[in-house]
């Protein structure tokens, strides 16, 4: 068993080209290739990622603020307590509204490094 307190994990500024605006992340689990990958992603107001896809299913859980999750067909405003399931291959983007910071927990399969 592993126990991690988010207050013990330093947020790192993201330099990934997938993000537009100021985004940081806290890698909670997934530092080895056989461990489920879980991270908290923090978006400053107006920060988003660009349209992208994954080769795996992804789950997001909104923890703070107001955000948007979008596909090519729809945009949905999300708030704390919302789960989002994004199936493999679905083109999507997500991030903060212009008025609010936004944070979510991202859950992905072991070994994936897509954020």
mmCIF file of C-alpha atoms in Angstrom:
data_model
loop_
_atom_site.group_PDB
_atom_site.id
_atom_site.type_symbol
_atom_site.label_atom_id
_atom_site.label_comp_id
_atom_site.label_asym_id
_atom_site.label_seq_id
_atom_site.Cartn_x
_atom_site.Cartn_y
_atom_site.Cartn_z
ATOM 1 C CA UNK A 1 0.000 0.000 0.000
ATOM 2 C CA UNK A 2 1.058 3.578 -0.676
ATOM 3 C CA UNK A 3 -0.337 6.636 1.042
ATOM 4 C CA UNK A 4 0.313 10.071 -0.422
ATOM 5 C CA UNK A 5 -0.821 13.418 0.961
ATOM 6 C CA UNK A 6 -1.186 15.976 -1.787
ATOM 7 C CA UNK A 7 0.286 18.587 0.548
ATOM 8 C CA UNK A 8 3.541 16.589 0.429
ATOM 9 C CA UNK A 9 3.780 16.647 -3.394
ATOM 10 C CA UNK A 10 5.220 19.800 -4.908
ATOM 11 C CA UNK A 11 3.419 21.200 -7.942
ATOM 12 C CA UNK A 12 5.633 21.458 -11.024
ATOM 13 C CA UNK A 13 5.066 24.003 -13.775
ATOM 14 C CA UNK A 14 4.199 22.145 -16.979
ATOM 15 C CA UNK A 15 6.237 22.840 -20.102
ATOM 16 C CA UNK A 16 4.243 20.471 -22.312
ATOM 17 C CA UNK A 17 3.268 21.857 -25.722
ATOM 18 C CA UNK A 18 -0.246 20.508 -25.170
ATOM 19 C CA UNK A 19 -1.057 23.366 -22.752
ATOM 20 C CA UNK A 20 -1.881 26.996 -23.501
ATOM 21 C CA UNK A 21 -1.499 29.272 -20.460
ATOM 22 C CA UNK A 22 -0.100 28.535 -17.005
ATOM 23 C CA UNK A 23 -0.584 24.918 -15.927
ATOM 24 C CA UNK A 24 1.036 22.959 -13.124
ATOM 25 C CA UNK A 25 0.772 19.357 -12.028
ATOM 26 C CA UNK A 26 1.340 17.172 -9.027
ATOM 27 C CA UNK A 27 2.329 13.615 -9.914
ATOM 28 C CA UNK A 28 0.725 11.513 -7.191
ATOM 29 C CA UNK A 29 1.257 7.967 -8.526
ATOM 30 C CA UNK A 30 2.765 6.496 -11.665
ATOM 31 C CA UNK A 31 6.466 7.040 -11.295
ATOM 32 C CA UNK A 32 7.097 3.408 -12.285
ATOM 33 C CA UNK A 33 5.887 1.801 -15.524
ATOM 34 C CA UNK A 34 3.665 -0.687 -13.709
ATOM 35 C CA UNK A 35 1.792 1.801 -11.510
ATOM 36 C CA UNK A 36 -1.547 3.438 -12.319
ATOM 37 C CA UNK A 37 -0.817 7.056 -13.264
ATOM 38 C CA UNK A 38 -2.618 9.705 -11.223
ATOM 39 C CA UNK A 39 -1.896 13.424 -11.233
ATOM 40 C CA UNK A 40 -3.575 16.628 -10.160
ATOM 41 C CA UNK A 41 -3.572 19.210 -12.933
ATOM 42 C CA UNK A 42 -4.012 22.905 -12.004
ATOM 43 C CA UNK A 43 -5.096 25.373 -14.729
ATOM 44 C CA UNK A 44 -4.856 29.133 -14.156
ATOM 45 C CA UNK A 45 -7.870 31.151 -15.359
ATOM 46 C CA UNK A 46 -8.133 30.792 -19.138
ATOM 47 C CA UNK A 47 -5.482 28.049 -19.388
ATOM 48 C CA UNK A 48 -6.464 25.036 -21.506
ATOM 49 C CA UNK A 49 -4.984 22.193 -23.455
ATOM 50 C CA UNK A 50 -5.331 21.832 -27.208
ATOM 51 C CA UNK A 51 -7.456 19.270 -29.044
ATOM 52 C CA UNK A 52 -5.793 15.876 -28.654
ATOM 53 C CA UNK A 53 -6.490 12.157 -28.393
ATOM 54 C CA UNK A 54 -5.154 9.286 -26.316
ATOM 55 C CA UNK A 55 -4.648 5.626 -27.198
ATOM 56 C CA UNK A 56 -6.202 4.741 -23.823
ATOM 57 C CA UNK A 57 -9.262 5.626 -21.750
ATOM 58 C CA UNK A 58 -8.849 8.569 -19.380
ATOM 59 C CA UNK A 59 -10.844 9.608 -16.312
ATOM 60 C CA UNK A 60 -10.895 13.150 -14.938
ATOM 61 C CA UNK A 61 -12.362 14.176 -11.582
ATOM 62 C CA UNK A 62 -12.934 17.887 -11.017
ATOM 63 C CA UNK A 63 -11.674 19.110 -7.632
ATOM 64 C CA UNK A 64 -11.692 22.925 -7.867
ATOM 65 C CA UNK A 65 -13.057 25.814 -9.912
ATOM 66 C CA UNK A 66 -15.015 25.882 -13.129
ATOM 67 C CA UNK A 67 -13.760 24.255 -16.293
ATOM 68 C CA UNK A 68 -14.761 23.150 -19.744
ATOM 69 C CA UNK A 69 -14.461 19.696 -21.271
ATOM 70 C CA UNK A 70 -15.059 19.592 -25.001
ATOM 71 C CA UNK A 71 -15.203 17.257 -27.970
ATOM 72 C CA UNK A 72 -15.641 18.216 -31.601
ATOM 73 C CA UNK A 73 -19.421 18.068 -31.034
ATOM 74 C CA UNK A 74 -19.972 19.672 -27.612
ATOM 75 C CA UNK A 75 -18.581 21.782 -24.771
ATOM 76 C CA UNK A 76 -19.654 21.052 -21.203
ATOM 77 C CA UNK A 77 -19.030 23.269 -18.176
ATOM 78 C CA UNK A 78 -17.811 21.199 -15.212
ATOM 79 C CA UNK A 79 -17.488 21.946 -11.495
ATOM 80 C CA UNK A 80 -16.167 20.112 -8.416
ATOM 81 C CA UNK A 81 -17.628 16.655 -7.930
ATOM 82 C CA UNK A 82 -17.882 15.930 -11.666
ATOM 83 C CA UNK A 83 -16.367 12.784 -13.210
ATOM 84 C CA UNK A 84 -15.492 12.752 -16.914
ATOM 85 C CA UNK A 85 -14.776 9.573 -18.906
ATOM 86 C CA UNK A 86 -12.893 10.147 -22.158
ATOM 87 C CA UNK A 87 -12.675 7.000 -24.293
ATOM 88 C CA UNK A 88 -9.550 6.103 -26.240
ATOM 89 C CA UNK A 89 -9.398 7.904 -29.577
ATOM 90 C CA UNK A 90 -11.937 10.643 -28.762
ATOM 91 C CA UNK A 91 -10.642 14.076 -29.816
ATOM 92 C CA UNK A 92 -11.067 16.439 -26.863
ATOM 93 C CA UNK A 93 -9.707 19.363 -24.865
ATOM 94 C CA UNK A 94 -10.248 20.662 -21.322
ATOM 95 C CA UNK A 95 -9.229 23.557 -19.145
ATOM 96 C CA UNK A 96 -10.271 26.557 -17.094
ATOM 97 C CA UNK A 97 -12.846 29.151 -17.970
ATOM 98 C CA UNK A 98 -11.533 32.700 -18.375
ATOM 99 C CA UNK A 99 -13.079 33.633 -15.022
ATOM 100 C CA UNK A 100 -11.924 30.735 -12.850
ATOM 101 C CA UNK A 101 -8.923 28.608 -12.053
ATOM 102 C CA UNK A 102 -9.643 24.884 -12.480
ATOM 103 C CA UNK A 103 -8.163 21.665 -11.130
ATOM 104 C CA UNK A 104 -8.819 18.021 -11.872
ATOM 105 C CA UNK A 105 -7.380 14.635 -11.038
ATOM 106 C CA UNK A 106 -6.329 12.694 -14.148
ATOM 107 C CA UNK A 107 -6.282 8.888 -14.050
ATOM 108 C CA UNK A 108 -4.491 6.980 -16.821
ATOM 109 C CA UNK A 109 -3.019 3.506 -17.352
ATOM 110 C CA UNK A 110 0.476 2.584 -16.146
ATOM 111 C CA UNK A 111 3.371 3.887 -18.204
ATOM 112 C CA UNK A 112 1.420 6.612 -20.032
ATOM 113 C CA UNK A 113 3.021 10.061 -20.070
ATOM 114 C CA UNK A 114 0.542 12.150 -22.050
ATOM 115 C CA UNK A 115 0.448 15.293 -19.928
#
